[in-house]
Short mmCIF file of C-alpha atoms in Angstrom, two decimals:
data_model
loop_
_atom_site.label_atom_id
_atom_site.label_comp_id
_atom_site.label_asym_id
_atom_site.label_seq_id
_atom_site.Cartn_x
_atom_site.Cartn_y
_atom_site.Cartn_z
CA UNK A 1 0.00 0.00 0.00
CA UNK A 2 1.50 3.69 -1.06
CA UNK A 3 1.76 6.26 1.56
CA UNK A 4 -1.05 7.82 -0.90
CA UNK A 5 -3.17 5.30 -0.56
CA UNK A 6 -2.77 4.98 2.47
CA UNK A 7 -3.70 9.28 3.24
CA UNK A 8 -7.07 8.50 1.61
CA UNK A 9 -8.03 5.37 3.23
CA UNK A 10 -7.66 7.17 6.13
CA UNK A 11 -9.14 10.62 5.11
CA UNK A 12 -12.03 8.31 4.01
CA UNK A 13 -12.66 6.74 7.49
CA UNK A 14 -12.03 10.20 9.01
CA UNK A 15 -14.64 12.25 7.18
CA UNK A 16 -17.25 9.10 7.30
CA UNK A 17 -16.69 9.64 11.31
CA UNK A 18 -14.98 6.39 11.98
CA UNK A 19 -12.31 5.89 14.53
CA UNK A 20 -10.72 2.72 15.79
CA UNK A 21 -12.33 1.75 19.30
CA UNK A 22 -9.42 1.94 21.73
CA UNK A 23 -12.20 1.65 24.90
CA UNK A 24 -10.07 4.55 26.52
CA UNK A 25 -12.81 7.05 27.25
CA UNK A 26 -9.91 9.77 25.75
CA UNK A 27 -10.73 8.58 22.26
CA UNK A 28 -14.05 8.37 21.22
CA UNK A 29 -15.82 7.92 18.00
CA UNK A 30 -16.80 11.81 16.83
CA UNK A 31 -19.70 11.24 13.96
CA UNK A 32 -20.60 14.96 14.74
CA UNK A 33 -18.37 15.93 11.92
CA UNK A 34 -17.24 19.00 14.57
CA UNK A 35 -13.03 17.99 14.17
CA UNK A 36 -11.11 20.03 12.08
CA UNK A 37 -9.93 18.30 8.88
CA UNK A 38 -6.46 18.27 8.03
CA UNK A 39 -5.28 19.98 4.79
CA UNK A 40 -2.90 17.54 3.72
CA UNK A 41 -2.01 14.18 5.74
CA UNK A 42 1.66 12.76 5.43
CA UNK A 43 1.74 9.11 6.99
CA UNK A 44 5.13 7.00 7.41
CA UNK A 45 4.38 3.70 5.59
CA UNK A 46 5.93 1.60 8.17
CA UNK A 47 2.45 2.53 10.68
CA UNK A 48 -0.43 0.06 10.30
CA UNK A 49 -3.92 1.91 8.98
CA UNK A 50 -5.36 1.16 12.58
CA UNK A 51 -2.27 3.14 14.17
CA UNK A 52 -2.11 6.21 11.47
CA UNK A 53 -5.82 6.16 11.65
CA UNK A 54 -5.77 6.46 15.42
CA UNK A 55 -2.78 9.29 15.27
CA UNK A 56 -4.46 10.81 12.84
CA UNK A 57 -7.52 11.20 14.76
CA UNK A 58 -5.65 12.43 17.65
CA UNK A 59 -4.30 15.06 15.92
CA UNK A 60 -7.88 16.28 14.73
CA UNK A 61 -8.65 16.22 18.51
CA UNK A 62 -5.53 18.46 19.70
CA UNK A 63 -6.59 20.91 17.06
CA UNK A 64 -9.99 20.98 17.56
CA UNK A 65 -9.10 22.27 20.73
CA UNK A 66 -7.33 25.46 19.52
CA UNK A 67 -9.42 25.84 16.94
CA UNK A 68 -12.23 26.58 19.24
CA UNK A 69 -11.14 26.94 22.72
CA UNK A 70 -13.08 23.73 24.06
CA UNK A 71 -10.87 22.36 26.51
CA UNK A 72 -12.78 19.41 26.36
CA UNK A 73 -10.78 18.41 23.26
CA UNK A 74 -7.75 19.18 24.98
CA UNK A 75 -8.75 17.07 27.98
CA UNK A 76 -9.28 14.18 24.97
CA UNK A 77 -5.38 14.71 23.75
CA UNK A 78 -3.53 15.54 26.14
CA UNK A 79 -2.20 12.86 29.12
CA UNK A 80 -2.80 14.61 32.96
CA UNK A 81 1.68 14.40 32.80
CA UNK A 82 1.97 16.34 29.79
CA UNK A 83 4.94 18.33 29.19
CA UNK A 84 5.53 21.42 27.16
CA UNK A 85 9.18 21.62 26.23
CA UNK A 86 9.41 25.13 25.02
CA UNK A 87 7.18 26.57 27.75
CA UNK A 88 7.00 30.32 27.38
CA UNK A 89 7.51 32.32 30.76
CA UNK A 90 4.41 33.04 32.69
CA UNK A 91 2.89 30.41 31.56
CA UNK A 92 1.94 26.82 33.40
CA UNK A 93 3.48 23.66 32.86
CA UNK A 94 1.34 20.78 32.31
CA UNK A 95 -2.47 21.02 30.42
CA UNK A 96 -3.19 23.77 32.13
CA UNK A 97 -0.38 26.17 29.70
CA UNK A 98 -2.03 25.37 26.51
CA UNK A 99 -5.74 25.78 28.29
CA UNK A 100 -4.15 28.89 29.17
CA UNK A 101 -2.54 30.61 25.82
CA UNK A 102 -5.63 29.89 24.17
CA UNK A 103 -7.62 31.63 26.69
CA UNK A 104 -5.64 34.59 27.45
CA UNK A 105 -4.92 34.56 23.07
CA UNK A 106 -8.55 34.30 22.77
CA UNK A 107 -8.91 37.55 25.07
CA UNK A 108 -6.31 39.53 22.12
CA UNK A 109 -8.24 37.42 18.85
CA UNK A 110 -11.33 36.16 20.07
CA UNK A 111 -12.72 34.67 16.27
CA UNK A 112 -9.08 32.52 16.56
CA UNK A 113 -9.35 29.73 14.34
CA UNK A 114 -6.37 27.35 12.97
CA UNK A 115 -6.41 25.80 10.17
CA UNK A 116 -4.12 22.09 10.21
CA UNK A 117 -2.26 22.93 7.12
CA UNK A 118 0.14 19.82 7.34
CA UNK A 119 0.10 16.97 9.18
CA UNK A 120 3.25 14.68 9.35
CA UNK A 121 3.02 10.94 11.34
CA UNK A 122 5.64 9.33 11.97
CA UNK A 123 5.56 6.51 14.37
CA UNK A 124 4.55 8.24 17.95
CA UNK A 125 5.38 11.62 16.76
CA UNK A 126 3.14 14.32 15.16
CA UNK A 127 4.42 17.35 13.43
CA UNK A 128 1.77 19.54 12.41
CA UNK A 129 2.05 23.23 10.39
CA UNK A 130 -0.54 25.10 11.59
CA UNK A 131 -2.51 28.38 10.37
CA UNK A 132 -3.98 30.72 13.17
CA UNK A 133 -6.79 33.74 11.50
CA UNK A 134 -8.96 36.21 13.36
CA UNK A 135 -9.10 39.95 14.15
CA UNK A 136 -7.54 41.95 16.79
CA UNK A 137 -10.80 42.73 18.05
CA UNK A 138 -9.88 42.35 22.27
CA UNK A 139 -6.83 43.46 24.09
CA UNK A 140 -3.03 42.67 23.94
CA UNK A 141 -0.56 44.65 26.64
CA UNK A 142 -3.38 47.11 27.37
CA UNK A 143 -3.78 48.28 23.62
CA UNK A 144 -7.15 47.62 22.57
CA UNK A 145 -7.67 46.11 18.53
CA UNK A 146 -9.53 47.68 15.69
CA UNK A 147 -10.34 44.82 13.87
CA UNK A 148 -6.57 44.13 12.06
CA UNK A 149 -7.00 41.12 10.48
CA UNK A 150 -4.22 38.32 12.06
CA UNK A 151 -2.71 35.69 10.35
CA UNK A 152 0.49 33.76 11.50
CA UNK A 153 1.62 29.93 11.15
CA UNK A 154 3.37 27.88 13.75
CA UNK A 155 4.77 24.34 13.95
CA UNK A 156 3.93 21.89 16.61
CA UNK A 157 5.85 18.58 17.35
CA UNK A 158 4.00 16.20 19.42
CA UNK A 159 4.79 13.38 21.39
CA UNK A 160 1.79 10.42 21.38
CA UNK A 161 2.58 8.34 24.85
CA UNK A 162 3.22 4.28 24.70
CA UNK A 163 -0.09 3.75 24.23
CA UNK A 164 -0.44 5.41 21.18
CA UNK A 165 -4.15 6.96 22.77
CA UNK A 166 -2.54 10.64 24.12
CA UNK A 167 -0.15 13.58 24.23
CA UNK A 168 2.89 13.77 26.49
CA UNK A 169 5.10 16.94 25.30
CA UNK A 170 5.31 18.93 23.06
CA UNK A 171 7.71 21.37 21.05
CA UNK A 172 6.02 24.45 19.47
CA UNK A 173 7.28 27.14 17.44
CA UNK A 174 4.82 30.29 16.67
CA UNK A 175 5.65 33.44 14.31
CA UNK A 176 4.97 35.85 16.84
CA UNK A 177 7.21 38.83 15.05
CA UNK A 178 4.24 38.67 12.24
CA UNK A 179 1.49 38.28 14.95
CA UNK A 180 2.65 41.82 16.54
CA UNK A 181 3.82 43.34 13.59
CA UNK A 182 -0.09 42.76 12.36
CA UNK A 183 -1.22 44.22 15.40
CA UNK A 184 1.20 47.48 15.33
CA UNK A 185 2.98 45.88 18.34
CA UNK A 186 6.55 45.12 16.72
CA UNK A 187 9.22 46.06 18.78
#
């Protein structure tokens, strides 16, 4: 089977709403249709369709999460020992940071969305290119927005634990010199 093949087997199963039962109570079957859909899907050929399917899945889950702000998603990614390995200052380790930045974000861009551009699986790791849009329409360091419209990309690495059903760490990179430079905020 080609790595091709492969992408729309499982962006078949995906959009019909199917999901491999893992009977953790982390990773349901969604049929609501709600996850975001990845723009393009990159799978290592050495995974089996079950495992991609499953990573894949997770992946829709995790961004889901920041593309609305439902930290119920997050809760269905994320393990409670999760560890963000680029933690920015001020901000909490464990899944409270990311519940966090897309709260106190949300306060500065409050129509966030992010679009999963590319998603990479390889084995237990995800590496996702990501695609945040909105307005400046709330408040960032006490300036308030006028409606600039915001658009920045970042790049995610994620680590799926040993049984392939959650998050552990992370590594994230975000273009934050565009972000405030769109919002007259460049230093």
């Amino acid at each position: 089977m080609t790595i091709r093949t492969l992408y729309f087997a499982c962006a078949a199963l995906i959009l019909a709403g199917c999901s491999t039962q893992t009977g953790h109570t982390t990773d349901p079957v969604d049929r609501s249709g709600d996850l975001v859909i990845p723009q393009a899907v990159h799978i290592d050929g050495g995974l089996s369709p079950e495992q991609a399917e499953r990573e894949v899945h997770l992946a829709q889950v995790l961004y889901t999460f920041w593309n609305t702000g439902n930290t119920d998603y997050l809760d269905r990614a994320i393990a409670p020992s999760f560890h963000d390995n680029t933690l920015p200052p001020g901000r909490p380790q464990g899944p409270g940071g990311p519940a966090t930045a897309s709260k106190n974000f949300r306060a500065t861009v409050p129509d966030l969305t992010c679009e999963l551009s590319d998603l990479y699986v390889t084995g237990d790791t995800l590496t996702a290119r990501l695609i945040f849009r909105g307005h400046f329409t709330g408040t960032y360091n006490g300036v308030q927005g006028t409606g600039q419209p915001v658009e920045f990309n970042a790049i995610d690495l994620q680590h799926i634990g040993p049984d392939h059903t959650l998050i552990t760490e992370d590594w994230h990179i975000e273009d934050n010199l565009t972000f405030l430079h769109q919002i007259d905020q460049a230093p």
